[in-house]
Short mmCIF file of C-alpha atoms and ligand atoms in Angstrom, two decimals:
data_model
loop_
_atom_site.label_atom_id
_atom_site.label_comp_id
_atom_site.label_asym_id
_atom_site.label_seq_id
_atom_site.Cartn_x
_atom_site.Cartn_y
_atom_site.Cartn_z
CA MET N 1 62.26 14.72 -28.88
CA SER N 2 62.11 12.28 -31.80
CA THR N 3 62.57 13.67 -35.29
CA THR N 4 61.74 12.50 -38.78
CA LYS N 5 64.85 14.02 -40.37
CA GLN N 6 66.79 11.61 -42.52
CA VAL N 7 69.92 10.49 -40.76
CA HIS N 8 72.77 9.13 -42.86
CA LEU N 9 73.77 6.12 -40.83
CA ALA N 10 76.98 4.21 -41.45
CA GLU N 11 76.75 1.34 -43.91
CA ARG N 12 77.95 -1.11 -41.29
CA ILE N 13 74.71 -0.54 -39.42
CA ALA N 14 72.53 -0.83 -42.51
CA ASN N 15 74.31 -4.10 -43.33
CA MET N 16 73.78 -5.58 -39.91
CA ASP N 17 70.79 -7.77 -38.98
CA GLU N 18 68.67 -6.87 -35.97
CA SER N 19 68.82 -9.37 -33.06
CA GLN N 20 65.59 -11.30 -33.62
CA THR N 21 65.62 -12.87 -30.18
CA LEU N 22 65.57 -9.41 -28.63
CA GLU N 23 63.07 -8.25 -31.25
CA MET N 24 60.60 -11.02 -30.30
CA ALA N 25 61.12 -10.23 -26.61
CA LYS N 26 60.27 -6.60 -27.35
CA LYS N 27 57.13 -7.55 -29.30
CA SER N 28 55.82 -9.75 -26.52
CA ARG N 29 56.61 -7.09 -23.90
CA GLU N 30 54.48 -4.66 -25.93
CA LEU N 31 51.58 -7.15 -26.09
CA LYS N 32 51.92 -7.83 -22.37
CA ALA N 33 51.76 -4.08 -21.69
CA GLN N 34 48.40 -4.10 -23.51
CA GLY N 35 47.16 -6.60 -20.93
CA ILE N 36 47.47 -9.71 -23.15
CA ASP N 37 48.50 -12.86 -21.30
CA ILE N 38 51.58 -13.84 -23.30
CA ILE N 39 53.65 -16.91 -22.43
CA ASN N 40 57.24 -16.03 -23.21
CA LEU N 41 59.23 -18.91 -24.62
CA ASN N 42 61.32 -16.63 -26.80
CA LEU N 43 64.32 -15.30 -24.97
CA GLY N 44 67.02 -17.70 -23.84
CA GLU N 45 67.11 -16.62 -20.26
CA PRO N 46 67.00 -18.73 -17.08
CA ASP N 47 63.76 -18.21 -15.16
CA PHE N 48 65.64 -18.93 -11.92
CA LYS N 49 66.85 -16.25 -9.56
CA THR N 50 70.60 -15.88 -9.18
CA PRO N 51 71.63 -18.23 -6.31
CA ALA N 52 71.64 -16.53 -2.90
CA HIS N 53 75.37 -16.91 -2.15
CA ILE N 54 76.16 -14.99 -5.35
CA CYS N 55 73.72 -12.21 -4.44
CA GLU N 56 75.31 -12.03 -0.99
CA ALA N 57 78.71 -11.58 -2.62
CA ALA N 58 77.39 -8.60 -4.56
CA LYS N 59 75.99 -7.03 -1.38
CA GLN N 60 79.33 -7.63 0.30
CA ALA N 61 81.11 -5.98 -2.64
CA VAL N 62 79.03 -2.85 -2.10
CA ASP N 63 79.89 -2.89 1.61
CA ASP N 64 83.55 -3.43 0.73
CA GLY N 65 83.57 -0.39 -1.55
CA TYR N 66 83.85 -1.89 -5.04
CA PHE N 67 82.77 1.41 -6.58
CA PHE N 68 85.67 2.03 -8.92
CA TYR N 69 86.91 1.08 -12.37
CA THR N 70 88.49 -2.35 -12.39
CA PRO N 71 91.37 -3.19 -14.72
CA VAL N 72 89.97 -3.33 -18.29
CA THR N 73 90.60 -7.09 -18.46
CA GLY N 74 88.85 -7.74 -15.14
CA LEU N 75 89.68 -8.17 -11.45
CA ALA N 76 92.88 -10.17 -10.94
CA GLU N 77 91.21 -12.68 -8.60
CA LEU N 78 88.39 -13.32 -11.07
CA ARG N 79 90.81 -13.90 -13.97
CA GLN N 80 92.80 -16.31 -11.82
CA ALA N 81 89.64 -18.16 -10.73
CA ILE N 82 88.57 -18.47 -14.39
CA ALA N 83 92.00 -19.81 -15.36
CA ASP N 84 91.74 -22.35 -12.50
CA LYS N 85 88.25 -23.36 -13.62
CA LEU N 86 89.36 -23.82 -17.21
CA LYS N 87 92.20 -26.06 -16.05
CA ARG N 88 89.93 -28.06 -13.71
CA ASP N 89 86.88 -28.51 -15.93
CA ASN N 90 88.15 -28.07 -19.46
CA GLN N 91 91.80 -29.13 -19.54
CA LEU N 92 92.73 -25.70 -20.92
CA ASP N 93 96.14 -24.51 -19.92
CA TRP N 94 95.68 -20.74 -19.90
CA LYS N 95 97.15 -18.40 -17.29
CA ALA N 96 95.22 -15.51 -15.72
CA GLU N 97 96.81 -13.17 -18.28
CA ASN N 98 95.13 -15.18 -21.06
CA ILE N 99 91.67 -14.34 -19.72
CA ILE N 100 89.67 -11.19 -20.49
CA VAL N 101 86.44 -10.53 -18.65
CA SER N 102 83.77 -8.61 -20.58
CA THR N 103 80.24 -7.25 -20.41
CA GLY N 104 78.71 -10.62 -21.18
CA ALA N 105 79.92 -13.36 -23.50
CA LYS N 106 78.34 -11.31 -26.27
CA GLN N 107 80.97 -8.62 -25.86
CA SER N 108 83.68 -11.28 -25.60
CA ILE N 109 82.64 -12.67 -28.98
CA ALA N 110 82.48 -9.18 -30.52
CA ASN N 111 85.93 -8.29 -29.14
CA VAL N 112 87.48 -11.43 -30.59
CA MET N 113 85.77 -11.07 -33.96
CA LEU N 114 86.84 -7.42 -34.25
CA SER N 115 90.36 -8.42 -33.22
CA LEU N 116 90.75 -11.18 -35.80
CA VAL N 117 88.66 -10.40 -38.87
CA ASN N 118 89.69 -7.96 -41.60
CA PRO N 119 86.99 -6.60 -43.92
CA GLY N 120 86.17 -9.25 -46.50
CA GLU N 121 87.67 -12.16 -44.59
CA GLU N 122 85.42 -15.13 -44.21
CA VAL N 123 83.91 -16.49 -41.03
CA ILE N 124 82.35 -19.94 -41.19
CA ILE N 125 79.31 -20.04 -38.93
CA PHE N 126 77.87 -23.46 -38.18
CA ALA N 127 74.10 -23.30 -38.67
CA PRO N 128 71.69 -23.33 -36.99
CA TYR N 129 73.64 -20.61 -35.18
CA TRP N 130 73.05 -18.23 -32.33
CA VAL N 131 71.60 -15.04 -33.86
CA SER N 132 74.33 -12.65 -32.83
CA TYR N 133 77.21 -14.49 -34.54
CA LYS N 134 76.09 -13.26 -37.93
CA GLY N 135 75.40 -9.70 -36.73
CA ILE N 136 78.81 -9.51 -35.09
CA VAL N 137 80.58 -10.75 -38.23
CA GLN N 138 78.67 -8.11 -40.21
CA LEU N 139 79.78 -5.47 -37.73
CA ALA N 140 83.40 -6.58 -38.20
CA GLU N 141 82.77 -6.30 -41.98
CA GLY N 142 83.66 -9.95 -42.41
CA GLU N 143 81.90 -12.33 -44.81
CA PRO N 144 79.62 -14.80 -43.04
CA ASN N 145 79.72 -18.23 -44.68
CA ILE N 146 76.79 -20.18 -43.28
CA LEU N 147 77.45 -23.90 -43.14
CA SER N 148 74.31 -25.85 -42.27
CA GLY N 149 74.18 -29.05 -40.27
CA LYS N 150 71.71 -31.66 -41.50
CA ALA N 151 68.53 -32.48 -39.59
CA GLU N 152 69.46 -36.17 -39.63
CA ASN N 153 72.72 -35.31 -37.83
CA ASP N 154 70.86 -33.34 -35.18
CA TYR N 155 71.71 -30.20 -37.18
CA LYS N 156 75.41 -30.59 -36.41
CA VAL N 157 77.98 -29.69 -39.05
CA THR N 158 80.38 -32.57 -39.72
CA ALA N 159 84.15 -32.45 -40.22
CA GLU N 160 83.61 -33.52 -43.85
CA GLN N 161 81.32 -30.56 -44.46
CA LEU N 162 83.86 -28.24 -42.88
CA ARG N 163 86.68 -29.69 -45.00
CA GLU N 164 84.68 -28.91 -48.13
CA ALA N 165 83.76 -25.38 -47.07
CA ILE N 166 87.05 -24.18 -45.62
CA SER N 167 89.37 -22.22 -47.91
CA PRO N 168 92.37 -19.87 -47.73
CA LYS N 169 89.83 -17.05 -47.34
CA THR N 170 88.57 -18.51 -44.06
CA LYS N 171 89.81 -16.75 -40.96
CA VAL N 172 87.45 -17.93 -38.23
CA VAL N 173 85.08 -20.82 -37.52
CA ILE N 174 82.44 -20.23 -34.82
CA PHE N 175 79.89 -22.49 -33.18
CA SER N 176 78.34 -23.25 -29.81
CA SER N 177 78.19 -26.55 -27.95
CA PRO N 178 75.80 -27.17 -26.25
CA CYS N 179 74.15 -25.47 -29.19
CA ASN N 180 71.82 -22.52 -29.15
CA PRO N 181 69.25 -22.99 -30.80
CA THR N 182 69.12 -26.81 -31.05
CA GLY N 183 70.40 -28.06 -27.69
CA ALA N 184 72.71 -30.46 -29.54
CA LEU N 185 76.09 -31.43 -28.11
CA PHE N 186 79.18 -32.03 -30.21
CA SER N 187 80.83 -35.21 -28.92
CA GLU N 188 84.55 -35.47 -28.26
CA SER N 189 85.06 -37.54 -31.41
CA GLU N 190 83.13 -35.04 -33.54
CA LEU N 191 85.23 -32.20 -32.13
CA ARG N 192 88.46 -34.15 -32.70
CA ALA N 193 87.48 -34.67 -36.35
CA ILE N 194 86.70 -30.96 -36.71
CA ALA N 195 90.04 -30.13 -35.04
CA GLU N 196 91.86 -32.22 -37.65
CA VAL N 197 90.44 -30.00 -40.39
CA ILE N 198 91.41 -26.88 -38.44
CA ALA N 199 94.93 -28.27 -37.93
CA GLU N 200 95.30 -28.59 -41.70
CA ASN N 201 94.37 -24.92 -42.18
CA GLU N 202 96.91 -22.92 -40.24
CA GLN N 203 95.34 -19.48 -40.79
CA VAL N 204 92.04 -20.47 -39.17
CA TYR N 205 90.94 -19.66 -35.61
CA VAL N 206 88.08 -21.31 -33.77
CA ILE N 207 85.72 -19.43 -31.51
CA ALA N 208 84.26 -22.12 -29.25
CA ASP N 209 81.21 -20.75 -27.46
CA GLU N 210 80.71 -22.87 -24.36
CA ILE N 211 78.26 -20.66 -22.50
CA TYR N 212 75.84 -23.59 -21.97
CA GLU N 213 78.64 -25.86 -20.68
CA TYR N 214 76.95 -26.59 -17.37
CA ILE N 215 73.49 -27.13 -18.87
CA ASN N 216 74.35 -30.55 -20.22
CA PHE N 217 71.94 -33.50 -19.91
CA GLU N 218 74.36 -36.15 -21.17
CA GLY N 219 77.43 -35.91 -18.97
CA GLU N 220 80.94 -34.71 -19.71
CA HIS N 221 81.55 -31.50 -21.57
CA PHE N 222 84.50 -31.56 -23.96
CA SER N 223 86.35 -28.40 -24.95
CA ILE N 224 87.84 -28.29 -28.44
CA GLY N 225 90.47 -25.90 -27.05
CA SER N 226 92.04 -28.79 -25.15
CA ILE N 227 93.16 -30.48 -28.37
CA GLU N 228 96.92 -30.12 -28.54
CA ALA N 229 97.29 -29.58 -32.30
CA ILE N 230 95.08 -26.48 -32.41
CA LYS N 231 94.91 -25.23 -28.83
CA ASP N 232 96.78 -21.97 -29.59
CA ARG N 233 94.17 -21.12 -32.21
CA VAL N 234 91.05 -21.79 -30.15
CA ILE N 235 89.37 -18.94 -28.31
CA THR N 236 87.07 -20.32 -25.63
CA ILE N 237 84.08 -18.17 -24.74
CA ASN N 238 82.08 -18.66 -21.60
CA GLY N 239 80.20 -16.62 -19.03
CA PHE N 240 77.87 -16.50 -16.09
CA SER N 241 74.48 -15.75 -17.69
CA LYS N 242 73.29 -19.31 -18.20
CA GLY N 243 74.92 -21.70 -15.70
CA PHE N 244 74.58 -19.25 -12.81
CA ALA N 245 71.32 -17.55 -13.89
CA MET N 246 73.07 -14.18 -14.11
CA THR N 247 71.91 -12.70 -17.43
CA GLY N 248 71.40 -9.17 -16.12
CA TRP N 249 74.73 -9.04 -14.31
CA ARG N 250 76.64 -8.97 -17.61
CA VAL N 251 79.78 -10.98 -17.05
CA GLY N 252 81.39 -13.18 -19.70
CA TYR N 253 84.91 -14.00 -20.73
CA ALA N 254 87.29 -15.12 -23.44
CA ALA N 255 90.35 -17.32 -22.94
CA ALA N 256 92.92 -17.06 -25.69
CA ASP N 257 96.46 -16.50 -26.88
CA LEU N 258 98.01 -13.41 -25.28
CA ALA N 259 98.07 -11.41 -28.52
CA ILE N 260 94.30 -11.89 -28.89
CA VAL N 261 93.65 -10.97 -25.25
CA LYS N 262 95.75 -7.83 -25.70
CA ALA N 263 93.78 -6.89 -28.81
CA CYS N 264 90.49 -7.38 -26.93
CA ASP N 265 91.91 -5.31 -24.06
CA LYS N 266 92.67 -2.51 -26.53
CA ILE N 267 89.12 -2.55 -27.95
CA GLN N 268 87.43 -2.85 -24.59
CA GLY N 269 89.67 -0.11 -23.19
CA GLN N 270 88.33 2.29 -25.79
CA VAL N 271 84.72 1.14 -25.79
CA THR N 272 83.50 0.03 -22.37
CA SER N 273 86.40 -0.40 -19.88
CA GLY N 274 86.13 -3.28 -17.42
CA THR N 275 82.66 -4.63 -16.70
CA ASN N 276 80.75 -3.77 -13.52
CA ALA N 277 82.97 -4.20 -10.45
CA ILE N 278 80.20 -5.50 -8.18
CA ALA N 279 79.10 -8.06 -10.76
CA GLN N 280 82.71 -9.19 -11.12
CA ARG N 281 82.96 -9.84 -7.39
CA ALA N 282 79.71 -11.83 -7.57
CA ALA N 283 81.08 -13.78 -10.54
CA PHE N 284 84.26 -14.50 -8.58
CA VAL N 285 82.23 -16.09 -5.79
CA ALA N 286 80.05 -17.95 -8.33
CA ILE N 287 83.02 -19.57 -10.01
CA SER N 288 84.94 -20.25 -6.81
CA SER N 289 82.06 -21.94 -4.92
CA ASP N 290 80.65 -25.42 -5.32
CA LEU N 291 78.29 -25.85 -8.24
CA GLN N 292 75.35 -27.42 -6.41
CA ALA N 293 72.92 -24.64 -7.37
CA THR N 294 74.01 -24.92 -11.02
CA HIS N 295 73.56 -28.71 -11.01
CA ASP N 296 70.12 -28.32 -9.40
CA MET N 297 69.00 -25.92 -12.13
CA THR N 298 70.33 -28.26 -14.82
CA ALA N 299 68.35 -31.14 -13.33
CA VAL N 300 65.20 -29.04 -13.66
CA TYR N 301 66.00 -28.09 -17.27
CA ARG N 302 66.51 -31.76 -18.08
CA LYS N 303 63.01 -32.62 -16.81
CA ARG N 304 61.54 -29.72 -18.74
CA ALA N 305 63.28 -30.90 -21.92
CA ASP N 306 61.45 -34.23 -21.59
CA LEU N 307 58.19 -32.50 -20.71
CA ILE N 308 58.16 -30.15 -23.69
CA LYS N 309 59.32 -32.79 -26.14
CA GLY N 310 56.56 -35.14 -24.99
CA LEU N 311 53.92 -32.43 -25.28
CA LEU N 312 55.03 -31.27 -28.74
CA ASP N 313 55.29 -34.85 -30.00
CA ASN N 314 51.54 -35.11 -29.34
CA ILE N 315 50.81 -32.22 -31.68
CA GLU N 316 50.54 -33.35 -35.27
CA GLY N 317 52.93 -31.47 -37.53
CA PHE N 318 55.68 -30.87 -34.96
CA LYS N 319 58.82 -32.86 -35.73
CA THR N 320 60.93 -32.52 -32.61
CA ASN N 321 64.62 -32.97 -31.96
CA THR N 322 65.96 -34.17 -28.59
CA PRO N 323 67.82 -31.44 -26.71
CA GLN N 324 70.96 -32.74 -24.99
CA GLY N 325 71.76 -29.44 -23.31
CA ALA N 326 70.96 -25.70 -23.12
CA PHE N 327 67.25 -24.89 -22.76
CA TYR N 328 65.85 -24.88 -26.26
CA ILE N 329 63.94 -27.29 -28.41
CA PHE N 330 64.05 -26.74 -32.15
CA PRO N 331 61.16 -28.54 -33.87
CA ASP N 332 60.71 -28.66 -37.63
CA VAL N 333 57.35 -26.96 -38.27
CA SER N 334 57.43 -26.94 -42.06
CA ALA N 335 54.34 -29.21 -42.10
CA PHE N 336 52.30 -26.07 -41.32
CA PHE N 337 53.61 -24.05 -44.26
CA GLY N 338 50.95 -23.55 -46.91
CA LYS N 339 48.05 -23.82 -44.43
CA GLN N 340 45.33 -21.20 -43.90
CA THR N 341 44.58 -19.45 -40.64
CA PRO N 342 40.94 -18.93 -39.50
CA ASN N 343 41.24 -15.37 -40.92
CA GLY N 344 42.05 -16.78 -44.32
CA GLU N 345 45.72 -15.79 -44.18
CA ARG N 346 48.31 -18.18 -45.50
CA ILE N 347 51.20 -19.41 -43.38
CA ASP N 348 54.01 -19.16 -45.87
CA ASN N 349 57.04 -19.59 -43.68
CA ASP N 350 58.57 -19.83 -40.20
CA MET N 351 57.98 -16.16 -39.44
CA ASP N 352 54.27 -16.38 -40.38
CA PHE N 353 53.93 -19.45 -38.16
CA CYS N 354 55.76 -17.80 -35.28
CA MET N 355 53.54 -14.69 -35.57
CA TYR N 356 50.43 -16.88 -35.77
CA LEU N 357 51.39 -18.56 -32.49
CA LEU N 358 52.03 -15.16 -30.94
CA ASN N 359 48.74 -13.61 -32.08
CA GLU N 360 46.46 -16.65 -31.84
CA ALA N 361 47.96 -18.69 -28.97
CA HIS N 362 49.68 -15.82 -27.21
CA VAL N 363 52.83 -17.91 -27.07
CA SER N 364 56.02 -16.16 -28.02
CA THR N 365 58.78 -18.18 -29.73
CA VAL N 366 61.49 -17.33 -32.27
CA ALA N 367 61.33 -18.23 -35.98
CA GLY N 368 64.09 -20.64 -37.03
CA GLY N 369 65.21 -18.35 -39.86
CA ALA N 370 66.75 -16.07 -37.22
CA PHE N 371 69.17 -18.93 -36.58
CA GLY N 372 69.64 -19.83 -40.25
CA GLU N 373 67.14 -22.76 -40.32
CA PRO N 374 63.79 -21.56 -41.69
CA ASN N 375 62.01 -24.93 -41.33
CA CYS N 376 62.14 -24.70 -37.57
CA LEU N 377 60.97 -22.79 -34.55
CA ARG N 378 63.01 -22.18 -31.40
CA ILE N 379 61.13 -22.70 -28.18
CA SER N 380 62.88 -21.91 -24.91
CA PHE N 381 61.97 -24.15 -22.00
CA ALA N 382 63.54 -21.87 -19.41
CA ALA N 383 60.00 -21.54 -18.03
CA SER N 384 57.91 -23.22 -15.34
CA ASP N 385 56.20 -26.57 -15.95
CA GLU N 386 52.85 -24.77 -15.72
CA HIS N 387 53.82 -22.32 -18.44
CA ILE N 388 55.22 -25.09 -20.63
CA LYS N 389 52.02 -27.15 -20.28
CA GLU N 390 49.76 -24.17 -20.86
CA ALA N 391 51.83 -23.08 -23.88
CA ALA N 392 51.64 -26.56 -25.42
CA LYS N 393 47.85 -26.61 -24.88
CA ARG N 394 47.45 -23.23 -26.55
CA ILE N 395 49.74 -24.19 -29.44
CA ALA N 396 47.78 -27.42 -29.99
CA GLU N 397 44.53 -25.46 -30.07
CA ALA N 398 45.91 -22.83 -32.44
CA VAL N 399 47.33 -25.32 -34.93
CA SER N 400 44.12 -27.37 -34.88
CA LYS N 401 42.44 -24.31 -36.46
CA LEU N 402 44.79 -24.35 -39.44
CA LYS N 403 43.35 -25.76 -42.66
N1 PMP K 501 76.41 -17.28 -26.78
C1 PMP K 501 75.25 -17.95 -26.83
C2 PMP K 501 75.19 -19.21 -27.62
C3 PMP K 501 74.12 -17.46 -26.16
O1 PMP K 501 72.97 -18.12 -26.22
C4 PMP K 501 74.22 -16.26 -25.44
C5 PMP K 501 72.96 -15.82 -24.75
N2 PMP K 501 72.71 -14.60 -24.51
C6 PMP K 501 75.45 -15.59 -25.43
C7 PMP K 501 76.52 -16.13 -26.11
C8 PMP K 501 75.65 -14.27 -24.73
O2 PMP K 501 75.56 -14.37 -23.37
P1 PMP K 501 75.82 -13.14 -22.39
O3 PMP K 501 74.55 -12.93 -21.67
O4 PMP K 501 76.95 -13.59 -21.50
O5 PMP K 501 76.23 -11.98 -23.22
N1 LIG K 502 71.10 -15.77 -25.82
C1 LIG K 502 69.73 -15.55 -25.53
C2 LIG K 502 68.90 -16.03 -26.69
O1 LIG K 502 69.40 -16.63 -27.59
C3 LIG K 502 69.45 -14.16 -25.09
C4 LIG K 502 69.08 -13.14 -26.11
C5 LIG K 502 70.23 -12.58 -26.83
O2 LIG K 502 71.18 -12.17 -26.17
O3 LIG K 502 70.15 -12.55 -28.05
O4 LIG K 502 67.71 -15.86 -26.66
#
């Protein structure tokens, strides 16, 4: 039964933005259900199946009877394997007790934000940012301070910008590298310069979201948490959704100072308990095995990055960036603002353009404003070459009708 009675919801919900990535996914699902042939380039979700050895581990976990609650912070062997991985790949010196496994990296970020931020305290979010950072800060009743990277610096915030923005009110700085939505990578020297600013501000914590670590087209990944001067104040977030094509399994983690892990444990213990036991066993095998399947998927994403950039560069009005990682391209589409559609409607902004592509080209993307950059459009290339080519053809046709 649905009702129309007015419900007095809490202000924290009214003050929180909706996840626009999930919103666009919902819209295109609805159109698909009506029989419309939509090409989905909206959600950031690998189109690959989870590698077979990981699936086998889940089947084995069922046979082995992993039916029960795990410790809230995760299975001991998984936490140890994560600590080992962080030492091996990221030069992070955390023990198993410094790791908390959660229901996706999304929950890890929410746990940490709720653990650190008091109402009214400021969180600097590098923009363009992943949609949920802002929503999570709002949920924690913190003050988002959006700090925008410049297009000419591949939309990356610089240390100088951070130095200007940071203040005694700042409690947390959050960003992702490789970046969702731009695919940009922060280099070691850029991260060292940022770390210097953090070192000068002793009350500030960094949430380093490294969920796209393995989807890197340039080479070495560098973790800001390995920098000696600030390593106690860096919370490293990572997970299994992207590198292992495991979005639906819901396993992510945070690595941090023990007090922060204990705070997350307290929250998680009251809200969700440990994440799915079977998925944790699968994640354990994923992280303990060789990474060939991950590297193979990354090689495919790299080719697709070139493919989509080349195709969009041929469409007048698209000003593309060059993704160095993740699976998004983030073109500036402001050249289309002010144009008229064949129906005589005006494209005023990113959302209008995104909706025009959905309705006219049947290609679903996400408007850049959702990520704090309203001149752009986020296009996911976690899709087959055929879909990418067909989408580019349809987009070219649709924009050629704009006057
Ligand atoms: N951080 C970023 C930058 C992401 O793109 C995503 C994608 N969903 C997440 C965190 C959350 O991932 P998970 O599926 O592990 O919750
Ligand atoms: N992270 C993905 C994205 O940015 C998945 C959707 C979400 O969790 O918001 O599209």
